[in-house]
Tab-separated table of C-alpha atoms in Angstrom:
chain	number	residue	atom	x	y	z
A	1	UNK	CA	-17.243	123.511	88.304
A	2	UNK	CA	-16.282	119.894	89.032
A	3	UNK	CA	-12.683	119.170	90.020
A	4	UNK	CA	-13.131	115.404	90.277
A	5	UNK	CA	-11.618	113.024	87.767
A	6	UNK	CA	-14.232	111.357	85.603
A	7	UNK	CA	-14.858	107.632	85.944
A	8	UNK	CA	-12.828	107.007	82.775
A	9	UNK	CA	-9.972	109.150	84.047
A	10	UNK	CA	-9.941	107.295	87.368
A	11	UNK	CA	-9.802	104.052	85.394
A	12	UNK	CA	-6.803	105.339	83.432
A	13	UNK	CA	-4.995	106.222	86.657
A	14	UNK	CA	-5.694	102.873	88.327
A	15	UNK	CA	-4.774	100.914	85.204
A	16	UNK	CA	-1.450	102.735	84.835
A	17	UNK	CA	-0.619	102.186	88.507
A	18	UNK	CA	-1.403	98.512	87.968
A	19	UNK	CA	1.026	98.231	85.049
A	20	UNK	CA	3.722	100.050	87.011
A	21	UNK	CA	3.272	97.756	90.021
A	22	UNK	CA	4.949	95.005	87.975
A	23	UNK	CA	8.161	97.054	88.098
A	24	UNK	CA	9.091	97.428	91.739
A	25	UNK	CA	11.704	99.452	93.599
A	26	UNK	CA	14.320	96.746	93.036
A	27	UNK	CA	13.796	97.017	89.278
A	28	UNK	CA	14.387	100.757	89.217
A	29	UNK	CA	17.294	100.546	91.662
A	30	UNK	CA	18.991	98.078	89.315
A	31	UNK	CA	18.306	100.297	86.306
A	32	UNK	CA	19.679	103.279	88.200
A	33	UNK	CA	22.888	101.395	88.942
A	34	UNK	CA	23.450	99.581	85.658
A	35	UNK	CA	21.674	101.706	83.069
A	36	UNK	CA	20.166	100.230	79.941
A	37	UNK	CA	16.865	101.269	78.415
A	38	UNK	CA	13.868	99.766	80.324
A	39	UNK	CA	12.592	97.875	77.290
A	40	UNK	CA	10.305	95.542	79.255
A	41	UNK	CA	8.660	98.566	80.910
A	42	UNK	CA	8.236	100.232	77.511
A	43	UNK	CA	6.858	97.010	76.027
A	44	UNK	CA	4.279	96.672	78.809
A	45	UNK	CA	2.808	100.053	77.882
A	46	UNK	CA	2.965	99.209	74.169
A	47	UNK	CA	1.216	95.868	74.709
A	48	UNK	CA	-1.716	97.514	76.465
A	49	UNK	CA	-1.981	100.321	73.891
A	50	UNK	CA	-0.984	103.253	76.097
A	51	UNK	CA	1.831	104.675	73.974
A	52	UNK	CA	-0.638	106.222	71.545
A	53	UNK	CA	-2.915	107.815	74.129
A	54	UNK	CA	-2.953	111.174	72.274
A	55	UNK	CA	-2.676	109.814	68.737
A	56	UNK	CA	-5.987	109.848	66.790
A	57	UNK	CA	-7.837	106.536	66.630
A	58	UNK	CA	-7.661	106.368	62.835
A	59	UNK	CA	-3.853	106.160	63.150
A	60	UNK	CA	-3.774	103.480	65.843
A	61	UNK	CA	-4.033	105.601	68.971
A	62	UNK	CA	-6.665	106.205	71.631
A	63	UNK	CA	-7.528	109.747	70.575
A	64	UNK	CA	-7.580	111.051	74.139
A	65	UNK	CA	-6.460	114.463	75.311
A	66	UNK	CA	-3.467	115.960	77.055
A	67	UNK	CA	-5.560	115.909	80.232
A	68	UNK	CA	-5.644	112.104	80.162
A	69	UNK	CA	-1.974	112.015	79.218
A	70	UNK	CA	-1.111	114.139	82.267
A	71	UNK	CA	-3.101	111.802	84.512
A	72	UNK	CA	-1.232	108.873	82.992
A	73	UNK	CA	2.230	110.388	83.330
A	74	UNK	CA	1.698	111.546	86.910
A	75	UNK	CA	0.697	107.981	87.792
A	76	UNK	CA	3.784	106.545	86.056
A	77	UNK	CA	6.169	108.728	88.028
A	78	UNK	CA	4.221	108.528	91.290
A	79	UNK	CA	4.408	104.720	91.177
A	80	UNK	CA	8.137	104.843	91.897
A	81	UNK	CA	9.231	104.608	88.256
A	82	UNK	CA	10.239	108.245	88.588
A	83	UNK	CA	11.504	110.381	85.756
A	84	UNK	CA	13.299	107.329	84.359
A	85	UNK	CA	9.988	105.595	83.728
A	86	UNK	CA	8.374	108.729	82.333
A	87	UNK	CA	11.280	109.495	80.015
A	88	UNK	CA	11.125	106.018	78.502
A	89	UNK	CA	7.673	106.735	77.051
A	90	UNK	CA	7.498	110.554	77.152
A	91	UNK	CA	8.051	111.266	73.452
A	92	UNK	CA	5.320	108.810	72.452
A	93	UNK	CA	2.856	110.870	74.464
A	94	UNK	CA	3.548	114.345	73.053
A	95	UNK	CA	6.554	114.224	70.722
A	96	UNK	CA	4.801	113.523	67.441
A	97	UNK	CA	2.150	116.164	68.024
A	98	UNK	CA	3.529	118.207	65.065
A	99	UNK	CA	3.067	115.143	62.872
A	100	UNK	CA	-0.527	114.715	64.069
A	101	UNK	CA	-1.297	118.382	63.353
A	102	UNK	CA	0.801	119.302	60.311
A	103	UNK	CA	1.708	116.139	58.372
A	104	UNK	CA	-0.280	115.041	55.332
A	105	UNK	CA	-2.474	111.959	55.499
A	106	UNK	CA	0.073	109.699	53.804
A	107	UNK	CA	2.677	110.694	56.381
A	108	UNK	CA	0.307	110.199	59.310
A	109	UNK	CA	-0.589	106.710	58.085
A	110	UNK	CA	3.101	105.884	57.675
A	111	UNK	CA	4.524	107.555	60.786
A	112	UNK	CA	1.956	107.349	63.585
A	113	UNK	CA	0.793	103.683	63.849
A	114	UNK	CA	4.314	102.300	64.530
A	115	UNK	CA	4.758	104.797	67.374
A	116	UNK	CA	1.323	104.038	68.825
A	117	UNK	CA	2.042	100.292	68.749
A	118	UNK	CA	5.502	100.671	70.267
A	119	UNK	CA	7.118	99.126	67.188
A	120	UNK	CA	9.299	102.224	66.700
A	121	UNK	CA	11.098	104.444	69.187
A	122	UNK	CA	11.744	108.087	68.382
A	123	UNK	CA	13.891	110.905	69.736
A	124	UNK	CA	13.486	114.682	69.582
A	125	UNK	CA	16.308	116.613	67.873
A	126	UNK	CA	16.067	120.355	68.498
A	127	UNK	CA	18.565	121.589	71.139
A	128	UNK	CA	22.110	122.503	70.048
A	129	UNK	CA	25.246	123.126	72.132
A	130	UNK	CA	25.657	126.811	71.305
A	131	UNK	CA	22.055	128.000	71.009
A	132	UNK	CA	20.182	126.607	74.020
A	133	UNK	CA	16.657	128.032	74.075
A	134	UNK	CA	17.463	130.538	71.325
A	135	UNK	CA	16.024	128.120	68.790
A	136	UNK	CA	15.936	130.536	65.851
A	137	UNK	CA	19.752	130.541	65.894
A	138	UNK	CA	20.089	126.809	65.192
A	139	UNK	CA	23.156	125.966	63.127
A	140	UNK	CA	22.269	122.494	61.836
A	141	UNK	CA	21.701	122.811	58.073
A	142	UNK	CA	19.532	120.781	55.734
A	143	UNK	CA	20.312	121.554	52.085
A	144	UNK	CA	17.986	120.219	49.423
A	145	UNK	CA	19.571	118.149	46.666
A	146	UNK	CA	16.852	116.911	44.311
A	147	UNK	CA	14.525	114.555	46.162
A	148	UNK	CA	16.467	114.599	49.421
A	149	UNK	CA	18.051	116.924	51.965
A	150	UNK	CA	21.643	116.674	53.160
A	151	UNK	CA	21.945	117.388	56.882
A	152	UNK	CA	25.094	118.552	58.651
A	153	UNK	CA	25.351	119.803	62.214
A	154	UNK	CA	25.098	118.877	65.854
A	155	UNK	CA	22.408	118.329	68.496
A	156	UNK	CA	22.731	117.821	72.253
A	157	UNK	CA	20.696	116.417	75.160
A	158	UNK	CA	18.838	114.067	72.848
A	159	UNK	CA	17.098	111.424	74.963
A	160	UNK	CA	16.866	107.753	73.829
A	161	UNK	CA	19.124	108.282	70.782
A	162	UNK	CA	20.969	105.069	71.711
A	163	UNK	CA	17.821	103.039	71.029
A	164	UNK	CA	15.659	105.269	68.807
A	165	UNK	CA	14.740	104.264	65.264
A	166	UNK	CA	13.470	107.705	64.211
A	167	UNK	CA	14.220	111.345	64.940
A	168	UNK	CA	11.993	114.411	64.817
A	169	UNK	CA	14.597	116.876	63.595
A	170	UNK	CA	14.560	120.654	63.299
A	171	UNK	CA	17.153	122.110	60.909
A	172	UNK	CA	17.709	125.333	59.038
A	173	UNK	CA	16.927	125.065	55.318
A	174	UNK	CA	17.341	128.777	54.540
A	175	UNK	CA	20.351	130.636	55.990
A	176	UNK	CA	19.470	133.044	58.771
A	177	UNK	CA	20.842	136.026	56.864
A	178	UNK	CA	18.444	135.299	53.975
A	179	UNK	CA	15.184	135.435	55.949
A	180	UNK	CA	13.332	138.545	57.113
A	181	UNK	CA	12.049	136.880	60.282
A	182	UNK	CA	14.431	134.591	62.212
A	183	UNK	CA	11.598	132.136	62.921
A	184	UNK	CA	11.428	131.425	59.184
A	185	UNK	CA	13.762	129.112	57.289
A	186	UNK	CA	13.654	126.243	59.803
A	187	UNK	CA	12.152	122.964	58.602
A	188	UNK	CA	10.923	119.923	60.477
A	189	UNK	CA	11.672	116.322	59.502
A	190	UNK	CA	10.642	112.938	60.872
A	191	UNK	CA	13.106	110.463	59.493
A	192	UNK	CA	15.327	107.445	60.152
A	193	UNK	CA	18.078	107.891	62.722
A	194	UNK	CA	21.114	106.616	60.863
A	195	UNK	CA	23.036	105.729	64.013
A	196	UNK	CA	26.631	104.794	63.297
A	197	UNK	CA	26.404	105.788	59.634
A	198	UNK	CA	26.022	109.464	58.824
A	199	UNK	CA	25.035	110.151	62.424
A	200	UNK	CA	27.455	109.716	65.303
A	201	UNK	CA	25.825	109.323	68.718
A	202	UNK	CA	27.794	109.952	71.912
A	203	UNK	CA	26.171	109.282	75.268
A	204	UNK	CA	26.485	111.912	77.995
A	205	UNK	CA	27.231	110.629	81.496
A	206	UNK	CA	24.879	112.445	83.837
A	207	UNK	CA	23.674	112.831	87.409
A	208	UNK	CA	20.525	110.711	87.287
A	209	UNK	CA	18.059	108.901	85.030
A	210	UNK	CA	20.783	106.478	83.976
A	211	UNK	CA	18.394	104.044	82.304
A	212	UNK	CA	17.289	106.609	79.717
A	213	UNK	CA	20.275	107.845	77.760
A	214	UNK	CA	21.079	111.463	76.877
A	215	UNK	CA	23.318	112.129	73.898
A	216	UNK	CA	25.191	114.396	71.553
A	217	UNK	CA	24.453	113.812	67.866
A	218	UNK	CA	26.794	114.695	65.008
A	219	UNK	CA	25.338	114.743	61.479
A	220	UNK	CA	27.753	114.431	58.570
A	221	UNK	CA	25.904	114.278	55.271
A	222	UNK	CA	22.779	112.568	56.605
A	223	UNK	CA	20.360	112.020	53.707
A	224	UNK	CA	16.704	112.772	54.458
A	225	UNK	CA	14.038	112.077	51.808
A	226	UNK	CA	11.824	115.037	50.903
A	227	UNK	CA	8.782	112.949	51.805
A	228	UNK	CA	10.021	112.947	55.420
A	229	UNK	CA	9.628	116.734	55.700
A	230	UNK	CA	6.625	117.719	57.806
A	231	UNK	CA	4.555	120.506	56.294
A	232	UNK	CA	6.047	123.391	54.339
A	233	UNK	CA	9.737	124.077	54.054
A	234	UNK	CA	10.776	126.884	56.371
A	235	UNK	CA	7.779	126.620	58.718
A	236	UNK	CA	9.202	124.052	61.138
A	237	UNK	CA	9.727	126.456	64.035
A	238	UNK	CA	6.024	127.250	64.096
A	239	UNK	CA	5.195	123.539	64.000
A	240	UNK	CA	7.456	122.841	66.975
A	241	UNK	CA	5.791	125.614	68.967
A	242	UNK	CA	2.489	123.752	68.747
A	243	UNK	CA	3.964	120.961	70.868
A	244	UNK	CA	5.642	123.088	73.541
A	245	UNK	CA	2.593	123.792	75.686
A	246	UNK	CA	1.453	120.176	76.022
A	247	UNK	CA	5.045	119.214	76.827
A	248	UNK	CA	5.171	121.763	79.643
A	249	UNK	CA	1.911	120.447	81.058
A	250	UNK	CA	3.218	116.884	80.909
A	251	UNK	CA	6.484	117.881	82.606
A	252	UNK	CA	4.444	119.553	85.328
A	253	UNK	CA	2.427	116.364	85.817
A	254	UNK	CA	5.571	114.258	85.961
A	255	UNK	CA	7.145	116.618	88.484
A	256	UNK	CA	4.038	116.409	90.672
A	257	UNK	CA	4.193	112.614	90.453
A	258	UNK	CA	7.809	112.584	91.561
A	259	UNK	CA	7.040	114.898	94.461
A	260	UNK	CA	4.167	112.665	95.552
A	261	UNK	CA	6.401	109.593	95.372
A	262	UNK	CA	8.897	111.323	97.669
A	263	UNK	CA	6.177	112.596	100.004
A	264	UNK	CA	4.656	109.121	100.314
A	265	UNK	CA	8.001	107.615	101.238
A	266	UNK	CA	8.735	110.339	103.763
A	267	UNK	CA	5.298	110.052	105.374
A	268	UNK	CA	5.548	106.273	105.699
A	269	UNK	CA	9.029	106.569	107.192
A	270	UNK	CA	7.910	109.266	109.654
A	271	UNK	CA	5.205	106.922	110.961
A	272	UNK	CA	7.595	104.006	111.414
A	273	UNK	CA	10.854	105.599	112.564
A	274	UNK	CA	11.033	105.748	116.369
A	275	UNK	CA	13.498	108.083	118.094
A	276	UNK	CA	13.373	108.958	121.807
A	277	UNK	CA	10.571	106.412	122.215
A	278	UNK	CA	8.170	108.118	119.782
A	279	UNK	CA	7.652	108.107	116.014
A	280	UNK	CA	9.346	111.107	114.442
A	281	UNK	CA	6.049	111.912	112.707
A	282	UNK	CA	4.770	113.198	116.064
A	283	UNK	CA	7.230	116.088	115.853
A	284	UNK	CA	5.930	119.266	114.271
A	285	UNK	CA	9.408	119.875	112.840
A	286	UNK	CA	8.794	116.776	110.709
A	287	UNK	CA	5.045	117.210	110.201
A	288	UNK	CA	4.959	120.806	109.009
A	289	UNK	CA	7.368	120.521	106.040
A	290	UNK	CA	5.510	117.429	104.814
A	291	UNK	CA	2.148	119.178	105.126
A	292	UNK	CA	3.548	122.149	103.212
A	293	UNK	CA	4.812	119.792	100.494
A	294	UNK	CA	1.325	118.297	100.095
A	295	UNK	CA	-0.257	121.719	99.653
A	296	UNK	CA	2.354	122.826	97.122
A	297	UNK	CA	2.028	119.616	95.109
A	298	UNK	CA	-1.762	119.790	95.109
A	299	UNK	CA	-1.692	123.418	93.924
A	300	UNK	CA	0.731	122.480	91.144
A	301	UNK	CA	-1.444	119.528	90.137
A	302	UNK	CA	-4.459	121.802	89.761
A	303	UNK	CA	-2.453	124.155	87.535
A	304	UNK	CA	-1.378	121.189	85.425
A	305	UNK	CA	-4.988	120.135	84.987
A	306	UNK	CA	-6.028	123.667	84.078
A	307	UNK	CA	-3.303	123.919	81.430
A	308	UNK	CA	-4.226	120.524	79.975
A	309	UNK	CA	-7.944	121.367	79.955
A	310	UNK	CA	-7.260	124.661	78.175
A	311	UNK	CA	-5.142	122.911	75.531
A	312	UNK	CA	-7.741	120.197	74.951
A	313	UNK	CA	-10.448	122.836	74.545
A	314	UNK	CA	-8.428	125.009	72.121
A	315	UNK	CA	-8.088	127.819	74.670
A	316	UNK	CA	-4.772	129.729	74.746
A	317	UNK	CA	-2.747	127.930	77.394
A	318	UNK	CA	0.782	129.337	77.235
A	319	UNK	CA	0.652	131.008	80.648
A	320	UNK	CA	-1.005	128.074	82.380
A	321	UNK	CA	1.319	125.505	80.751
A	322	UNK	CA	4.431	127.421	81.744
A	323	UNK	CA	3.079	127.981	85.251
A	324	UNK	CA	2.260	124.275	85.556
A	325	UNK	CA	5.795	123.293	84.648
A	326	UNK	CA	7.307	125.899	86.994
A	327	UNK	CA	5.080	125.155	89.994
A	328	UNK	CA	5.346	121.404	89.500
A	329	UNK	CA	9.128	121.495	89.369
A	330	UNK	CA	9.428	123.767	92.413
A	331	UNK	CA	7.014	121.666	94.505
A	332	UNK	CA	8.754	118.479	93.367
A	333	UNK	CA	12.216	119.693	94.327
A	334	UNK	CA	11.039	120.798	97.767
A	335	UNK	CA	9.228	117.514	98.417
A	336	UNK	CA	12.219	115.404	97.381
A	337	UNK	CA	14.618	117.351	99.587
A	338	UNK	CA	12.193	117.205	102.521
A	339	UNK	CA	11.920	113.440	102.027
A	340	UNK	CA	15.683	113.113	102.251
A	341	UNK	CA	15.819	115.198	105.436
A	342	UNK	CA	12.947	113.183	106.951
A	343	UNK	CA	14.971	110.015	106.417
A	344	UNK	CA	18.067	111.636	107.885
A	345	UNK	CA	21.214	109.707	107.068
A	346	UNK	CA	19.207	106.888	105.518
A	347	UNK	CA	17.940	109.351	102.924
A	348	UNK	CA	21.465	109.327	101.508
A	349	UNK	CA	21.421	105.524	101.129
A	350	UNK	CA	20.384	104.111	97.764
A	351	UNK	CA	18.349	101.304	99.325
A	352	UNK	CA	15.763	103.841	100.523
A	353	UNK	CA	15.366	105.258	96.988
A	354	UNK	CA	14.953	108.845	98.171
A	355	UNK	CA	18.341	109.980	96.882
A	356	UNK	CA	17.371	108.707	93.411
A	357	UNK	CA	14.258	110.870	93.511
A	358	UNK	CA	16.314	113.875	94.636
A	359	UNK	CA	18.669	113.460	91.687
A	360	UNK	CA	15.809	113.040	89.250
A	361	UNK	CA	14.015	116.120	90.616
A	362	UNK	CA	16.546	118.309	88.814
A	363	UNK	CA	15.321	117.086	85.410
A	364	UNK	CA	11.905	118.829	85.399
A	365	UNK	CA	13.456	121.821	87.134
A	366	UNK	CA	16.070	122.392	84.403
A	367	UNK	CA	14.435	120.995	81.265
A	368	UNK	CA	13.063	121.649	78.739
A	369	UNK	CA	12.998	125.311	79.776
A	370	UNK	CA	14.641	126.918	82.814
A	371	UNK	CA	12.574	128.463	85.625
A	372	UNK	CA	14.112	131.853	84.869
A	373	UNK	CA	12.883	131.750	81.277
A	374	UNK	CA	9.385	130.862	82.483
A	375	UNK	CA	9.443	133.853	84.821
A	376	UNK	CA	10.477	136.037	81.881
A	377	UNK	CA	7.594	134.636	79.827
A	378	UNK	CA	4.999	135.322	82.524
A	379	UNK	CA	6.393	138.808	83.134
A	380	UNK	CA	6.194	139.697	79.443
A	381	UNK	CA	3.125	137.807	78.190
A	382	UNK	CA	0.894	137.995	81.268
A	383	UNK	CA	1.994	141.120	83.113
A	384	UNK	CA	2.873	143.149	80.011
A	385	UNK	CA	6.379	144.025	81.169
A	386	UNK	CA	9.076	144.800	78.581
A	387	UNK	CA	11.031	141.908	77.163
A	388	UNK	CA	14.238	141.391	79.157
A	389	UNK	CA	16.357	139.391	76.718
């Protein structure tokens, strides 16, 4: 069993860190203050062909696996770009997985190359205000009228909807009371985001990640062509499930990257900061928490790699993917808070960047699934305990 990255994987990591080095701390500090999508950062990844890392080669991508995508996304976040940098390109990495797997060839040829080239930005429209993770209870309706569907409803926490051209949208096409199984009757669409027309987009002011917008969407008679439906009508929930495990692995990788970024800053500061005529890094009260952070982050990284390897080799990976997301988020949060405490009062100052990492550490902890729900999943699916909800 070889735990080393391959030569190609090492090259991916070094290349990504090289791209990110063009966007320094000052760049991300400005984005954190002023907001605005990091288009030049996005374009740099598009120019070098990284946005389609998991898209098959015949549709303009690199045809690599989730393992390579996790290596890439950890490097992005670790570079100092943080969750802001990752979120700018995140959906390109995993979001159109249902299209890759379930769309017909005409749709793949039409939908995937623009995403791989960075010519089109997309957002992911699943979550609703009153359903949360109870996805089978979605209220957004898509009613077929001839060769199109008419969509009415609401979505929330939709990233990049201020700049996206397309939306991967899950909506109910058969009323819940008319299906035997609540997972049936939901359909998946990849279609134009009619921003300002039949779709109202309202940005949500939030704690961190200001440069990548989060939004509420309101659909009022949005017309979606039938040819934009992915797969069979009523099977969309099952299609979405196929993309959940790779997303959890990627979130775990991003969380590990953020934790490493914080740990690196804290370690450097502990070597340089002199108090009582000695660097604070000589004090075990400073050393031990940082050492603990390293061990927790490394353990989480190994779980991420296991989950990604299982997915790429068609091995059931639900437990590993959920564990990777959970352990990554927990290790990340601890590392970011330790970094702030290592800096003392300066950790609260924006110029040291640690407080930005602390704020962003809540993103992989909360989304796209809460730690409590992951614990419920492991208890039920791995330990065989009765379902608790």
